[in-house]
CSV table of C-alpha atoms and ligand atoms in Angstrom, one decimal:
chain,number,residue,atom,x,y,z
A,1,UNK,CA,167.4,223.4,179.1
A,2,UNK,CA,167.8,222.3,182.3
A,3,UNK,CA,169.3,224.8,185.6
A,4,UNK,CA,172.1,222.6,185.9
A,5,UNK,CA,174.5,221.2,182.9
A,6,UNK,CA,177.3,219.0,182.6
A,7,UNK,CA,180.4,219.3,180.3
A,8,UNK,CA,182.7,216.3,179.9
A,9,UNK,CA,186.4,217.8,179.4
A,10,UNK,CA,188.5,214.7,179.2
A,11,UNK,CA,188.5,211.1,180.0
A,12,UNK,CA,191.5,209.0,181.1
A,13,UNK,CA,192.7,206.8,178.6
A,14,UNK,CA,193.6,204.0,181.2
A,15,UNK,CA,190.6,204.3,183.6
A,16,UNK,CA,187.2,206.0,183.7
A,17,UNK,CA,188.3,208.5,185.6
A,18,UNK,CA,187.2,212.0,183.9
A,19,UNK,CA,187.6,215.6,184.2
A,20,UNK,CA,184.3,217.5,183.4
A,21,UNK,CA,182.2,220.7,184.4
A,22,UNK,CA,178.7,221.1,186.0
A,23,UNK,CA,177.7,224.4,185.3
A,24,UNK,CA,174.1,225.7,188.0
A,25,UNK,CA,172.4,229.3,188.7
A,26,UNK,CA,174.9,229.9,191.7
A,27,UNK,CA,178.4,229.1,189.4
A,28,UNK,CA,180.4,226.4,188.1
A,29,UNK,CA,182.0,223.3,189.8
A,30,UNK,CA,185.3,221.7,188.5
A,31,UNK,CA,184.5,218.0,188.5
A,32,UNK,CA,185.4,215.6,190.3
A,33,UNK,CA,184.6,217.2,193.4
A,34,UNK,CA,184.6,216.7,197.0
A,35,UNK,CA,181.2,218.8,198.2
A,36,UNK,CA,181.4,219.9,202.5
A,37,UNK,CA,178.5,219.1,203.7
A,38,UNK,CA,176.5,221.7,205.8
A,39,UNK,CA,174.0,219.9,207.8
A,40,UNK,CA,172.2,222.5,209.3
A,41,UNK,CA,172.5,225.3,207.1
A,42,UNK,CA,176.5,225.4,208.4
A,43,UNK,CA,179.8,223.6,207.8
A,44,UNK,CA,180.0,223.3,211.4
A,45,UNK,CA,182.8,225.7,213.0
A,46,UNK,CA,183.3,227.2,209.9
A,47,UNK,CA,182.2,230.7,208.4
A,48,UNK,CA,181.0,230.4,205.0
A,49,UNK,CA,184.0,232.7,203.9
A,50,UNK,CA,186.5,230.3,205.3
A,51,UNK,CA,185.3,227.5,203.5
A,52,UNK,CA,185.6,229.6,200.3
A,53,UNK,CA,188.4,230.5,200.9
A,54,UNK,CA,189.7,226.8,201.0
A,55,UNK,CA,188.3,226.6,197.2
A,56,UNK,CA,185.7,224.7,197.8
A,57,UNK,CA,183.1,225.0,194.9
A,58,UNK,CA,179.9,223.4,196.2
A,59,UNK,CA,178.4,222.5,200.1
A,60,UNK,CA,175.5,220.0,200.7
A,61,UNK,CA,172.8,220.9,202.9
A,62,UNK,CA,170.3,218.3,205.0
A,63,UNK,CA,166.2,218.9,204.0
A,64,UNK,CA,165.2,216.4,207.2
A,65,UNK,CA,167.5,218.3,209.7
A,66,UNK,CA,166.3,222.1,207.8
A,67,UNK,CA,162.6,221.0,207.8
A,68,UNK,CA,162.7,220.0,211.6
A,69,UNK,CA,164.5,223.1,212.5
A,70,UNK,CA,164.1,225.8,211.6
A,71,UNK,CA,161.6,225.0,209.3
A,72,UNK,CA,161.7,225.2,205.5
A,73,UNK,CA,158.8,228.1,205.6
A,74,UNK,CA,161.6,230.2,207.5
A,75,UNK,CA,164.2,229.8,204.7
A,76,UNK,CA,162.0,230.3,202.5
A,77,UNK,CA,161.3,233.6,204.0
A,78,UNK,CA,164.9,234.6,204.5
A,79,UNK,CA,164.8,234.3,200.8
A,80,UNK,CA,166.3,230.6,200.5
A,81,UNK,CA,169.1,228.9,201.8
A,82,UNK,CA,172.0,230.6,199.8
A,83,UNK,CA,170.9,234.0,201.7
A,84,UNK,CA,169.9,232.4,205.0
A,85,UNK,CA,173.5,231.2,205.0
A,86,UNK,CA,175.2,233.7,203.4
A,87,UNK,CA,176.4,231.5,200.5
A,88,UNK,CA,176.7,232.5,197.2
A,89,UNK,CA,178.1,228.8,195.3
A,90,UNK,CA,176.3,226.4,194.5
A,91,UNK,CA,174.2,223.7,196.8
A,92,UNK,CA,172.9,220.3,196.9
A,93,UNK,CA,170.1,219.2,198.9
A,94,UNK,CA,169.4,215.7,199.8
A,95,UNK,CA,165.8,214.2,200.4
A,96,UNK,CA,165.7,213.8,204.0
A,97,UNK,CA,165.2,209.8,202.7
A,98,UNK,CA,168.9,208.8,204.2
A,99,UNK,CA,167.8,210.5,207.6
A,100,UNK,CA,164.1,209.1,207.8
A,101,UNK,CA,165.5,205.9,207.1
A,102,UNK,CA,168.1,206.1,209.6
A,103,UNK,CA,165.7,206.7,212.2
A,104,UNK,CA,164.4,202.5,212.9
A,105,UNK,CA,161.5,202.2,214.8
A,106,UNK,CA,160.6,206.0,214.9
A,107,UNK,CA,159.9,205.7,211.0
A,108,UNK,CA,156.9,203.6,208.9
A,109,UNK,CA,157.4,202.9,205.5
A,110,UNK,CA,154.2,203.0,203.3
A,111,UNK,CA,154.1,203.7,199.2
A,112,UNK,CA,152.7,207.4,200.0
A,113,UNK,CA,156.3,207.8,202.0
A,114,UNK,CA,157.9,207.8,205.5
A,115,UNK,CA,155.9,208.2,208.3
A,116,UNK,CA,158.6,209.3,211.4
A,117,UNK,CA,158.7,210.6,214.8
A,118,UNK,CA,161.7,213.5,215.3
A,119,UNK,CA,164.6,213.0,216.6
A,120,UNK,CA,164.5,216.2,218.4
A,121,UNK,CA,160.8,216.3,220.5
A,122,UNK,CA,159.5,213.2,218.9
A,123,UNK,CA,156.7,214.8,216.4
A,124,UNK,CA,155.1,213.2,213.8
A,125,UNK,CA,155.9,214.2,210.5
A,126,UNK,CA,155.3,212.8,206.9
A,127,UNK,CA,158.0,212.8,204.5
A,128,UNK,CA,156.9,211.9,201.0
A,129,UNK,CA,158.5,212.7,197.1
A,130,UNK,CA,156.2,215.8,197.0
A,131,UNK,CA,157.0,216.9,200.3
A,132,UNK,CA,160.8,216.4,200.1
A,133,UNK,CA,160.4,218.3,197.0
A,134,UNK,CA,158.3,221.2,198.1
A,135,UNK,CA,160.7,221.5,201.2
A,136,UNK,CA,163.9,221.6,198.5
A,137,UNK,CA,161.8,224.1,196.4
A,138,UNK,CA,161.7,226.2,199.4
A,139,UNK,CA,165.7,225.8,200.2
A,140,UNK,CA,166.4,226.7,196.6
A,141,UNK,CA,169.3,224.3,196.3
A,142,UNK,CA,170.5,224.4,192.6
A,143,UNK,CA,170.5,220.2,192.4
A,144,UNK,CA,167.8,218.3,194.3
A,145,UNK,CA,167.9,214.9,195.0
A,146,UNK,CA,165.0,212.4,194.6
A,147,UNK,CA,163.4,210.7,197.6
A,148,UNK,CA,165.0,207.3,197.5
A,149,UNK,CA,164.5,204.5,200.0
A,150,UNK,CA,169.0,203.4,200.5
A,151,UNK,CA,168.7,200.0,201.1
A,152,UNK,CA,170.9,199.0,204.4
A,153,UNK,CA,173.7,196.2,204.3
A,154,UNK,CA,173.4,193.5,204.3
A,155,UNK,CA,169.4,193.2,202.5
A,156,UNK,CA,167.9,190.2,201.6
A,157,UNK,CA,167.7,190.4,197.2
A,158,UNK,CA,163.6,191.0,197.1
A,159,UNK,CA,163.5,193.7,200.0
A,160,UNK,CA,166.4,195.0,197.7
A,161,UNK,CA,164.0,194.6,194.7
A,162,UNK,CA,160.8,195.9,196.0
A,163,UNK,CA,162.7,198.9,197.4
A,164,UNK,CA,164.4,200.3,194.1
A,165,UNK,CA,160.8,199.7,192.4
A,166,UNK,CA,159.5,201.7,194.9
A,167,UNK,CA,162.3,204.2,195.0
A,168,UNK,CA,161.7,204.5,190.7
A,169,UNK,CA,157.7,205.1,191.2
A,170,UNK,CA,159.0,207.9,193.9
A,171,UNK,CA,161.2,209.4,191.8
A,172,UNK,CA,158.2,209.5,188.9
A,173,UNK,CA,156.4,211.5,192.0
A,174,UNK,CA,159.7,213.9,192.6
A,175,UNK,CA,160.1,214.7,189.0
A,176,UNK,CA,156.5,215.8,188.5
A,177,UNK,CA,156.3,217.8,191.8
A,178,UNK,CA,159.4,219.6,190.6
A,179,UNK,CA,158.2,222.8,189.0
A,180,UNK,CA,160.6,225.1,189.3
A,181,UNK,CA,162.9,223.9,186.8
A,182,UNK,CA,164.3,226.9,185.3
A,183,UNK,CA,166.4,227.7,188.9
A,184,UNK,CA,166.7,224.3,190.2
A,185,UNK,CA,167.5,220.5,188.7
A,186,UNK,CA,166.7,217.0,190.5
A,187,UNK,CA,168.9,214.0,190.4
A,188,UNK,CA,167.6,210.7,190.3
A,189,UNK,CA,169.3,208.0,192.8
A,190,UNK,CA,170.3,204.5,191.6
A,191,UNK,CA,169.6,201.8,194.1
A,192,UNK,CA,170.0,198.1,193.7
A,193,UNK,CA,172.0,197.1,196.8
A,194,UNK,CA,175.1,194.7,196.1
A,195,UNK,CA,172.9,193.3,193.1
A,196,UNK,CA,174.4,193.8,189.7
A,197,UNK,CA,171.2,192.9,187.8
A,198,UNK,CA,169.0,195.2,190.2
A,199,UNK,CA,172.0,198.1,190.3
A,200,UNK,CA,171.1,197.6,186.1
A,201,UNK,CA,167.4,197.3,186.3
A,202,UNK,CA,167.5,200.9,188.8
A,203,UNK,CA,169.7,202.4,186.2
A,204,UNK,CA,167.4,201.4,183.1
A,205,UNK,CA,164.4,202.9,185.2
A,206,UNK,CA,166.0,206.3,186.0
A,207,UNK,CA,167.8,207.2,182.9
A,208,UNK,CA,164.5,206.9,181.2
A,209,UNK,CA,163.5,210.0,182.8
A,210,UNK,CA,166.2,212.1,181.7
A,211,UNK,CA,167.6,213.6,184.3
A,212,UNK,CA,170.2,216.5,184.4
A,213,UNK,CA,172.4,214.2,186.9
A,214,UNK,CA,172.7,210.9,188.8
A,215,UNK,CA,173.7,209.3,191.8
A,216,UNK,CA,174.5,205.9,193.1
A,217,UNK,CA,173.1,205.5,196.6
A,218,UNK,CA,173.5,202.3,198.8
A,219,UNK,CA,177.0,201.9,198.6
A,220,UNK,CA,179.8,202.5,201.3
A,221,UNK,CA,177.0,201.4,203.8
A,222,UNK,CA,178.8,198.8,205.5
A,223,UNK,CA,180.7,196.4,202.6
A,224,UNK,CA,183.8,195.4,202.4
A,225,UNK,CA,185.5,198.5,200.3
A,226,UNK,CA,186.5,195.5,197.3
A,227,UNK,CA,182.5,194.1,196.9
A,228,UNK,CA,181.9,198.3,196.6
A,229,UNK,CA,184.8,198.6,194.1
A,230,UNK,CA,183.4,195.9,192.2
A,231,UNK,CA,179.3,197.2,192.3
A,232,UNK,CA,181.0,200.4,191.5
A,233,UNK,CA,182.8,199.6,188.4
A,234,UNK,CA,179.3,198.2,187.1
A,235,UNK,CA,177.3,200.4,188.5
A,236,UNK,CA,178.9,203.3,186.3
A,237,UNK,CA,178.6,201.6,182.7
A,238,UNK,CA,174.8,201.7,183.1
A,239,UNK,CA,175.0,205.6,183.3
A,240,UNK,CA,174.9,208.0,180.6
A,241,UNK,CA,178.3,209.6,179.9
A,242,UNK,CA,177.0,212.9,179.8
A,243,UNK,CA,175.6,213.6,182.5
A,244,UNK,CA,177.1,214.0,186.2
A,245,UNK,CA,177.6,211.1,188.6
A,246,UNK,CA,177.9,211.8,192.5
A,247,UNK,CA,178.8,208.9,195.0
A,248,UNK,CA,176.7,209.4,198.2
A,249,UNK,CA,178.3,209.8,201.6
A,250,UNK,CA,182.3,208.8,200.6
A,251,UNK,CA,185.2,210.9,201.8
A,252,UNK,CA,187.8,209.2,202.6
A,253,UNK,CA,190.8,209.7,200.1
A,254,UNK,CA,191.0,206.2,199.4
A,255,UNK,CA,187.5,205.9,198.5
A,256,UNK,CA,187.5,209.5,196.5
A,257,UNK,CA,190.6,207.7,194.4
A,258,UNK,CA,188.5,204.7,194.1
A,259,UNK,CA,185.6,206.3,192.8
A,260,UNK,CA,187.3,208.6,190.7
A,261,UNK,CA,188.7,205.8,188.9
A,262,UNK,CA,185.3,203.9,188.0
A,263,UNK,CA,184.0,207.6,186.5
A,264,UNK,CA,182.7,209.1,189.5
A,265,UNK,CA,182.2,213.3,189.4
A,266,UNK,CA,180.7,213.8,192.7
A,267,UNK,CA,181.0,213.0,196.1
A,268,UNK,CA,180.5,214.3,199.8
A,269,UNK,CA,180.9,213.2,203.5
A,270,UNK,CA,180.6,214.7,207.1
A,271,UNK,CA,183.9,212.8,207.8
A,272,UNK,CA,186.3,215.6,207.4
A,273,UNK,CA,184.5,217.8,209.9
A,274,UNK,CA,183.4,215.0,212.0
A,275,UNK,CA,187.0,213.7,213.2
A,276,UNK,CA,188.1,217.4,213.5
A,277,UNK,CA,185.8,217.9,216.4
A,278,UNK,CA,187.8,214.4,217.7
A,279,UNK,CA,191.0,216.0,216.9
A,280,UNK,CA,191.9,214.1,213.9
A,281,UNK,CA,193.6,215.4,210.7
A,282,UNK,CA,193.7,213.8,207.7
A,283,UNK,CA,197.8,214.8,206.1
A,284,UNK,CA,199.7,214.1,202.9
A,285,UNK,CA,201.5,211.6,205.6
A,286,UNK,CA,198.6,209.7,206.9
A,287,UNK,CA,196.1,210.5,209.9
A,288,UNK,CA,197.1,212.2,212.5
A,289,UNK,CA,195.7,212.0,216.1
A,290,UNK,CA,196.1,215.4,217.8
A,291,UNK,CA,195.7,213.9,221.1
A,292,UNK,CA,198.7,211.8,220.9
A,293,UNK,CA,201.2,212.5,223.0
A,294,UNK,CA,203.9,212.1,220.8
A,295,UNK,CA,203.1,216.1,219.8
A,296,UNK,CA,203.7,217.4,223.0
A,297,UNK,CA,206.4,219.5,221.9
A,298,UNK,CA,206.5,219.2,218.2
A,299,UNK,CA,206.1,222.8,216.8
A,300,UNK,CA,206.2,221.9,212.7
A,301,UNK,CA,202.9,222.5,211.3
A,302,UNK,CA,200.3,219.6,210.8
A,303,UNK,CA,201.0,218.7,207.6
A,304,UNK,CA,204.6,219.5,206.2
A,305,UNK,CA,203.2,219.7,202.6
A,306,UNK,CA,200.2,221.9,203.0
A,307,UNK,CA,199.3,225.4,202.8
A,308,UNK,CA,196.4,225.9,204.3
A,309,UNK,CA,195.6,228.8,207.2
A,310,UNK,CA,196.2,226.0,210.1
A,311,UNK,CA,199.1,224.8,208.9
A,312,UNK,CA,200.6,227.6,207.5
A,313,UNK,CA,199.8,229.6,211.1
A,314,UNK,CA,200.0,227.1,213.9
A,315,UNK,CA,202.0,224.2,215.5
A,316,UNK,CA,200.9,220.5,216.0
A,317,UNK,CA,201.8,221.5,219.8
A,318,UNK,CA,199.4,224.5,219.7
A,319,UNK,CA,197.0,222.4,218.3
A,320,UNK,CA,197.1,219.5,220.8
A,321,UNK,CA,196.7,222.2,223.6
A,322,UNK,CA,193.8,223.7,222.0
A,323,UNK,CA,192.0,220.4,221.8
A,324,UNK,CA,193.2,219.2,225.3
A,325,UNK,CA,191.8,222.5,227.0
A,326,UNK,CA,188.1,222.0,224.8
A,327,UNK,CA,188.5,225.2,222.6
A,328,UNK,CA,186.5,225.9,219.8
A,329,UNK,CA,189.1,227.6,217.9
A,330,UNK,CA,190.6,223.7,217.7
A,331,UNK,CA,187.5,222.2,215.8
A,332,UNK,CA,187.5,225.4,214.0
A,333,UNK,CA,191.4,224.9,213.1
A,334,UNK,CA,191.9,221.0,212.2
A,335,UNK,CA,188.3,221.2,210.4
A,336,UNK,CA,189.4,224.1,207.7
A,337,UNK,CA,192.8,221.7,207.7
A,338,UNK,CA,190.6,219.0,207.1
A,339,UNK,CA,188.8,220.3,204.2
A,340,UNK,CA,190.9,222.1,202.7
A,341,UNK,CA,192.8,218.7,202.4
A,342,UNK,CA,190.3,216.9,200.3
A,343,UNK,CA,189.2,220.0,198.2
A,344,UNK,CA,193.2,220.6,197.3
A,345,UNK,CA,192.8,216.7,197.0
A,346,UNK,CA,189.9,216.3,194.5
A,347,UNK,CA,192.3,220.0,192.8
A,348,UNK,CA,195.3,217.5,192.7
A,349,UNK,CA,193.2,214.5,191.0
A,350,UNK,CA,192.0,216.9,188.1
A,351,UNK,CA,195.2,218.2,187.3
A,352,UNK,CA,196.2,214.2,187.4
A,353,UNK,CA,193.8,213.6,184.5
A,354,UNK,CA,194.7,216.5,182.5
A,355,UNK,CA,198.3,215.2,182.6
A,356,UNK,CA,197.5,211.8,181.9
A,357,UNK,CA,199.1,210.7,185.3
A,358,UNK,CA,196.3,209.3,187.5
A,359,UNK,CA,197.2,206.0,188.3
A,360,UNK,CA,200.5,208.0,189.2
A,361,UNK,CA,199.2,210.0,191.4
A,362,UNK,CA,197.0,207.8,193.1
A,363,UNK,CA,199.7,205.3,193.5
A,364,UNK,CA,201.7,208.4,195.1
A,365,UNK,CA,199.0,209.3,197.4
A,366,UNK,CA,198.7,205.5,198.2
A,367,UNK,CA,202.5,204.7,199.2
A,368,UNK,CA,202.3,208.3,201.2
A,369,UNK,CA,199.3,207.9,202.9
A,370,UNK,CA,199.8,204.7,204.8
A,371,UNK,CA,196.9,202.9,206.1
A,372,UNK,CA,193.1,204.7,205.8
B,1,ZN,ZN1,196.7,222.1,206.4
């Protein structure tokens, strides 16, 4: 058996959205859920108690930013990421491919991996399937992810091709580095681009290897949010129903109702944290910008109809100063707000599906939210 399972609970009678259960070594996640992502071994300006406290079940952690610094063989000492950090829940680690990829001309592609420069003092380093797995091993994340080449938008159809046969042979590599598969599970990564047939011919390849979980990389790279809608929606029906599905890098709520809808389980994005560090809040009425100043003097809480710490503690006016004068405490503030937001979100959409009231609540949401 496999370190991490997947229950399927229920599934909406009038979409694919379903309410399900991945059980790992560190706990058990309520599906779907919106994961935090820690990219350094923190959910920046947050203690890990904080964003416990917030409910949230699962954080993601980066392998290229952990390997560069401090080094994996340092985490490893500490006794592995979930002591280094002081995190007892569950964690996913990506590859380190999104990164390497990201980097342009400090990277070279070849079939043994990623040759790249860092970011940070411009090193060389390899990054390959065995090496992203041997650094993961060493992080002791209870789900891995498979090195995966995420194809950028818009890609010509055989670059698109050659690179998800390429991502399959390195995911052959990942699953037969990973040898320590009582504590920890790898998912395979779909690619395909905007391509239906390829998104199939990427799902055919990976489900062969029976994997405890899957993801569909690739999307929400750039597309218009309909063509990812509609890649989605296909995307889904070539994965197994019992097993997990996690949507890479999404997090806004209209994209978390979106894939919710087409039978996504997982999902995860810097966003939340990101715009809190630019002052922006994501409410039950729409974004607000901090720095407007409209907020001057208005001393209701953020969000009228939330109960997190910020908002149930402090003023939109308090707020505004905070971010005005460059205090921490206002990064530290709007992102908890922020999170807390989409974890109570994602807590919202499960109760939705257990009440047969989805669509409800999404349309809700929608008419609430205004523009995204
Ligand atoms: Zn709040």
């Amino acid at each position: 058996m496999s370190a991490v399972t997947y229950e399927l609970i229920k599934t909406d009678d009038r979409t694919k959205a379903r309410r399900g259960r991945v059980t790992t070594p560190h706990g058990v996640i309520e599906t779907p859920v919106f994961m935090p992502v820690g990219t350094a071994a923190t959910v920046k300006a947050m203690r890990p108690e904080e964003v416990k406290e917030l409910g949230a079940e699962i954080i993601l952690s980066n392998t290229y930013h952990l390997y560069l610094r401090p080094g994996h063989d340092i985490v490893r000492e500490a006794g592995g990421l979930h002591k280094f950090m002081n995190w007892d829940r569950p964690i996913l680690t990506d590859s380190g491919g999104f990164q390497v990829f990201s980097l342009g001309d400090l990277r070279k592609i070849t079939e043994e991996g990623v040759q790249f420069r860092s970011h940070i003092d411009g090193s060389k380093h390899m990054l390959s399937p065995e090496k992203s797995i041997e650094v993961q091993t060493s992080l002791g994340s209870d789900i891995m992810m498979a090195f995966d080449e995420c194809a950028p938008y818009p890609a010509d159809r055989r670059y698109v091709k050659d690179s998800l046969e390429r991502t399959t042979r390195w995911l052959k590599r990942c699953k037969a580095a990973h040898t320590n598969t009582e504590k920890q599970s790898l998912f395979g990564i779909m690619q395909g681009g905007m391509y239906k047939d390829l998104r199939k011919q990427s799902a055919e390849e990976i489900v062969e290897l029976d994997l405890p979980g899957y993801a569909i990389g690739g999307l929400s790279v750039g597309e218009p949010k309909e063509l990812m809608c509609e890649v989605l929606d296909d995307c889904v029906d070539h994965l197994p129903a019992n097993k997990p599905r996690y949507l890479m890098g999404v997090g806004t709520p209209d994209y978390l109702f979106e894939g919710v809808e087409r039978g996504v389980d997982m999902f995860d994005c810097v966003l939340p944290t990101r715009i809190a560090r630019h002052g922006m809040a994501m409410t039950s009425a729409g974004k607000v910008n901090i720095k407007n100043a409209q907020y001057e003097r208005d001393f209701s809480p953020l969000d009228h109809e939330c109960d997190c710490y910020t908002c149930r503690n402090y003023s939109r006016a308090y707020l505004r100063h905070l971010f005005k004068c460059n205090e921490m405490l206002s990064a530290m503030l709007l992102s908890n707000h922020n999170l807390y937001f989409l974890v109570n979100l994602m807590k919202n959409i499960r109760k939705a599906i257990e009440e047969d009231r989805f669509l409800e609540y999404k349309k809700q949401v929608y008419d609430n939210y205004g523009a995204f």
